[in-house]
Short mmCIF file of N, CA, C and O in Angstrom, two decimals:
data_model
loop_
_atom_site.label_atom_id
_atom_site.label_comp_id
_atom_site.label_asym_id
_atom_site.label_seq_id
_atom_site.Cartn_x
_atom_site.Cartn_y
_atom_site.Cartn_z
N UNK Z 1 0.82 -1.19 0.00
CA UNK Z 1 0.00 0.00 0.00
C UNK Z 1 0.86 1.25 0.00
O UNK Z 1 0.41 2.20 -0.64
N UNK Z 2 2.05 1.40 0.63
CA UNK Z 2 2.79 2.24 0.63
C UNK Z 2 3.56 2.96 -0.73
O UNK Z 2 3.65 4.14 -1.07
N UNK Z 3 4.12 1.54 -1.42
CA UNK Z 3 4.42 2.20 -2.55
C UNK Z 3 3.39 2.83 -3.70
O UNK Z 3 3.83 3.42 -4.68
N UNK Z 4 2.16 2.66 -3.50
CA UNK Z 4 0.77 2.97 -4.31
C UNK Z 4 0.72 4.34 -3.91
O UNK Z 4 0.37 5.09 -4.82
N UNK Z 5 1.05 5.07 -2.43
CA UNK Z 5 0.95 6.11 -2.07
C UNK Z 5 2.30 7.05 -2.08
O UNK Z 5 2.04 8.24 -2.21
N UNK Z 6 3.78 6.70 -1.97
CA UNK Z 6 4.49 7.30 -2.74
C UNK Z 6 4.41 7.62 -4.15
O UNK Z 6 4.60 8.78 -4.50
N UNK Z 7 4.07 6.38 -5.31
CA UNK Z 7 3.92 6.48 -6.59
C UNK Z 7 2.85 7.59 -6.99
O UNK Z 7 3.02 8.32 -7.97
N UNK Z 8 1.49 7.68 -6.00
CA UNK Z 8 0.55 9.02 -6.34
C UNK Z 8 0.90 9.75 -6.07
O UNK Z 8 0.38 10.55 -6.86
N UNK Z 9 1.80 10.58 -5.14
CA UNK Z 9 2.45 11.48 -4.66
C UNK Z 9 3.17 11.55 -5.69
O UNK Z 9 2.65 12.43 -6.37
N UNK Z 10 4.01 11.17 -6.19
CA UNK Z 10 5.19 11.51 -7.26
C UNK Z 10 4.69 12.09 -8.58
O UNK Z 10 5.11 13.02 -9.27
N UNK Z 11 3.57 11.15 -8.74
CA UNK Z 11 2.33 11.24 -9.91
C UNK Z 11 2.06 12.58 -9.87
O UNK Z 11 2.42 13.30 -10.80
N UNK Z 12 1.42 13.04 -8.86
CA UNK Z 12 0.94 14.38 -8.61
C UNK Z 12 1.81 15.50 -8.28
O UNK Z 12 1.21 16.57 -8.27
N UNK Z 13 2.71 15.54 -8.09
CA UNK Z 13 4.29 16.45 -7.90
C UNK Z 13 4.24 16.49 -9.63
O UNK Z 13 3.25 16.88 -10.24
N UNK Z 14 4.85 16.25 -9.96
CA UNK Z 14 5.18 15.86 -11.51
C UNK Z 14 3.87 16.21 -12.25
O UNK Z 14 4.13 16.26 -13.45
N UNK Z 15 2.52 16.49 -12.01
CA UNK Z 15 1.67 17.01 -12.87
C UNK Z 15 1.49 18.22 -12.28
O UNK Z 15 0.61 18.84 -12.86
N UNK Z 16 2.03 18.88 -11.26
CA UNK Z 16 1.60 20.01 -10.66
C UNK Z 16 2.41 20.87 -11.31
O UNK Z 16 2.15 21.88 -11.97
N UNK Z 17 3.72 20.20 -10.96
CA UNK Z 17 5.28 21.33 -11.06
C UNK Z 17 6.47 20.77 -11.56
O UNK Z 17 7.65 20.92 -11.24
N UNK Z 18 5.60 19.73 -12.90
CA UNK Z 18 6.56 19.23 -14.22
C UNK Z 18 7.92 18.60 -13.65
O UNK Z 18 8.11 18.09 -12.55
N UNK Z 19 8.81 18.80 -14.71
CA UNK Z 19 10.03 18.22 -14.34
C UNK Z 19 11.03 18.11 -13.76
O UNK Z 19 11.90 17.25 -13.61
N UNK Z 20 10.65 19.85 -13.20
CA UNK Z 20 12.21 20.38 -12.10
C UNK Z 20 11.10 19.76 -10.47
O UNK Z 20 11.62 19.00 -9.65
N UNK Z 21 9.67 20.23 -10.28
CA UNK Z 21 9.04 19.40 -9.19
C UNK Z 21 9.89 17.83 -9.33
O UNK Z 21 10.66 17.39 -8.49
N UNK Z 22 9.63 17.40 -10.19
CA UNK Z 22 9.88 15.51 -10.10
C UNK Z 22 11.36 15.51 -9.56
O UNK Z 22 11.58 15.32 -8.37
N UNK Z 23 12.25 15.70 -10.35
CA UNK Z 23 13.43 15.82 -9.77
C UNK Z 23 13.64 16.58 -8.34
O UNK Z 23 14.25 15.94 -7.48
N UNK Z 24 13.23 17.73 -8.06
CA UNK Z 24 13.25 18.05 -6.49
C UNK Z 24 12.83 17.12 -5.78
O UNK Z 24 13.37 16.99 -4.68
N UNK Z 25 11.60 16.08 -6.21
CA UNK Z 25 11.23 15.11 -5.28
C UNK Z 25 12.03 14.17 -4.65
O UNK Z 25 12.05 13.68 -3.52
N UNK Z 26 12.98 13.98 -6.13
CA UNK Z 26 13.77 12.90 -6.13
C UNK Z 26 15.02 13.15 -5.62
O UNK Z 26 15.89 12.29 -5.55
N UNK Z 27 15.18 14.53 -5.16
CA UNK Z 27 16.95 15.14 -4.26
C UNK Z 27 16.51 14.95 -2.94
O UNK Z 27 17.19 14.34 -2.11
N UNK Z 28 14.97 15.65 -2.57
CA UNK Z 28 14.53 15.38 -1.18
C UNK Z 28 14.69 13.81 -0.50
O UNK Z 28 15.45 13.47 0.41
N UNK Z 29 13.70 12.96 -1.25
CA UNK Z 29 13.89 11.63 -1.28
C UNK Z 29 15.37 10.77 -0.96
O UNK Z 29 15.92 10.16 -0.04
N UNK Z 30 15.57 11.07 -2.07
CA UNK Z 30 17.48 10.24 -1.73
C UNK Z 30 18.29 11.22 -0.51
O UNK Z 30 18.89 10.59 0.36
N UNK Z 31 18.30 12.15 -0.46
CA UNK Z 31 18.67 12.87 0.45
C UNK Z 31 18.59 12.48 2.07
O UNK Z 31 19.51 12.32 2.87
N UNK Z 32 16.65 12.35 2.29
CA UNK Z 32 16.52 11.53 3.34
C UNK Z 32 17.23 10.18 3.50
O UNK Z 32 17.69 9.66 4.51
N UNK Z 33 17.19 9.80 2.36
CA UNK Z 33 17.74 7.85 2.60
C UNK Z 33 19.00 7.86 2.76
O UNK Z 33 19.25 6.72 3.13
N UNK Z 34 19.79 8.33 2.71
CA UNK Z 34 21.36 8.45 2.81
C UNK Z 34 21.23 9.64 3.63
O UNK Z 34 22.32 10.19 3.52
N UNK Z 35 20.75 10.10 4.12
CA UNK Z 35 20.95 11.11 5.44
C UNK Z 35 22.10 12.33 4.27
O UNK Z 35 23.30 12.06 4.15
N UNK Z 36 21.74 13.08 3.83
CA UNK Z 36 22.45 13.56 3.36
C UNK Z 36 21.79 15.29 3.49
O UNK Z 36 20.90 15.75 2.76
N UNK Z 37 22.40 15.93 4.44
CA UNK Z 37 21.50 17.17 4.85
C UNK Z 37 21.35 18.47 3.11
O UNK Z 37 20.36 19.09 2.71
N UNK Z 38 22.43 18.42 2.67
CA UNK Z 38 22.67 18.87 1.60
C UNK Z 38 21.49 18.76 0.48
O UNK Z 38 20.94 19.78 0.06
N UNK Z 39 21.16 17.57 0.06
CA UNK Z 39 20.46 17.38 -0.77
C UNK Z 39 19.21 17.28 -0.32
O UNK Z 39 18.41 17.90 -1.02
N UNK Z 40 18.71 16.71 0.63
CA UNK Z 40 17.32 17.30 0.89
C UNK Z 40 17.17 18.38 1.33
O UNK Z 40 15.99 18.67 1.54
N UNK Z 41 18.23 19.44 1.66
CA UNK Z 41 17.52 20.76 1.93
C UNK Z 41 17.35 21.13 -0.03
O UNK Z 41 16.21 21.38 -0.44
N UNK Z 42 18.04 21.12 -0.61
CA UNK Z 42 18.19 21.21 -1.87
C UNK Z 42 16.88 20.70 -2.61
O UNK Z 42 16.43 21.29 -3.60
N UNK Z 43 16.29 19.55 -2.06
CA UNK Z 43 15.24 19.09 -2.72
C UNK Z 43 13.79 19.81 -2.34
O UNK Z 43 12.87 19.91 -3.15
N UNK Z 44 13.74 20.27 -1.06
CA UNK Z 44 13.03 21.02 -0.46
C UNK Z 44 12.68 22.16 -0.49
O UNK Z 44 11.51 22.54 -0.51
N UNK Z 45 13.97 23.06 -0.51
CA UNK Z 45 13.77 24.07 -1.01
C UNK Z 45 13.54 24.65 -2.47
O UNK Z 45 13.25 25.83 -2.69
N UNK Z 46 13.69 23.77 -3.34
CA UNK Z 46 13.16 23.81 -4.87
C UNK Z 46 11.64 23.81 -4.52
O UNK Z 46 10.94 24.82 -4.57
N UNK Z 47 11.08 22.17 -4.04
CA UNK Z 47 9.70 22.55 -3.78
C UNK Z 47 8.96 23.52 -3.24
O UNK Z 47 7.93 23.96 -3.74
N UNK Z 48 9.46 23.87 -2.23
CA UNK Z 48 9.02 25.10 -1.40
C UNK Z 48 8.70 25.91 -2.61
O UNK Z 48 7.53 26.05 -2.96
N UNK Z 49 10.23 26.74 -3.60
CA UNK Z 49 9.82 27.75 -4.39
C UNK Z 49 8.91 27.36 -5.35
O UNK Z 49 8.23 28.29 -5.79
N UNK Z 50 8.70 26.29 -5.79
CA UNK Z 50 7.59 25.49 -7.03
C UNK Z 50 6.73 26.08 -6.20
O UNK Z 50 6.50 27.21 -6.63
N UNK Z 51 6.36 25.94 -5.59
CA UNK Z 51 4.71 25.70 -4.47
C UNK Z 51 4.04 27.20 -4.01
O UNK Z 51 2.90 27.42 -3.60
N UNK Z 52 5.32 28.29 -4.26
CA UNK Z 52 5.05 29.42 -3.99
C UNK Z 52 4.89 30.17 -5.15
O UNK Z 52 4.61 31.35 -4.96
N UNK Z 53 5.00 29.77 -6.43
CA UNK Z 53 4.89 30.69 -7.73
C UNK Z 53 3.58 31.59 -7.47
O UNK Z 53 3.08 31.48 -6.35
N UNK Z 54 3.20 32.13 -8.06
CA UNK Z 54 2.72 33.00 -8.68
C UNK Z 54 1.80 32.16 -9.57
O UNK Z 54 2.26 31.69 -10.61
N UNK Z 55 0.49 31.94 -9.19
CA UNK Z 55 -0.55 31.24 -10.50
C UNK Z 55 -0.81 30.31 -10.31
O UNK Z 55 -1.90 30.05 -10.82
N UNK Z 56 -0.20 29.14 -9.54
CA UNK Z 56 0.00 27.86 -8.58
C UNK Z 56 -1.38 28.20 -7.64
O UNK Z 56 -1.38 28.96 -6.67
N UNK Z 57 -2.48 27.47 -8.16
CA UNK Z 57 -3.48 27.16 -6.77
C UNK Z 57 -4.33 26.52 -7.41
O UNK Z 57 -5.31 26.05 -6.85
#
C-alpha cells in the first residue's frame, strides 16, 4: 500500500510542477535515505519555491 501512495504522490508532484518538481522530489527523497543534509535541503527548497509561484493554486 505504501508504494501505491508514494507512486501518487510523485504522480501528482510531476503534474503540478513538471520536471524540475519531479526531480526536487527525487533530491529530497534520496537525500533523506542516505541522510544527506545537503540534498534534501536542496530538494526542499526547490519545492518550497515550485509551491510558492505565482498562478499555482
Amino acid at each position: 500500500m505504501l508504494p501505491l501512495i508514494g507512486f501518487a504522490f510523485e504522480q501528482f508532484v510531476q503534474w503540478k510542477f513538471g520536471t524540475v518538481g519531479a526531480l526536487a522530489l527525487l533530491l529530497l527523497v534520496v537525500g533523506l535515505k542516505i541522510k544527506n543534509a545537503a540534498c534534501a535541503g536542496t530538494g526542499s527548497i526547490v519545492l518550497a519555491l515550485l509551491a510558492m509561484q505565482p498562478g499555482m493554486g
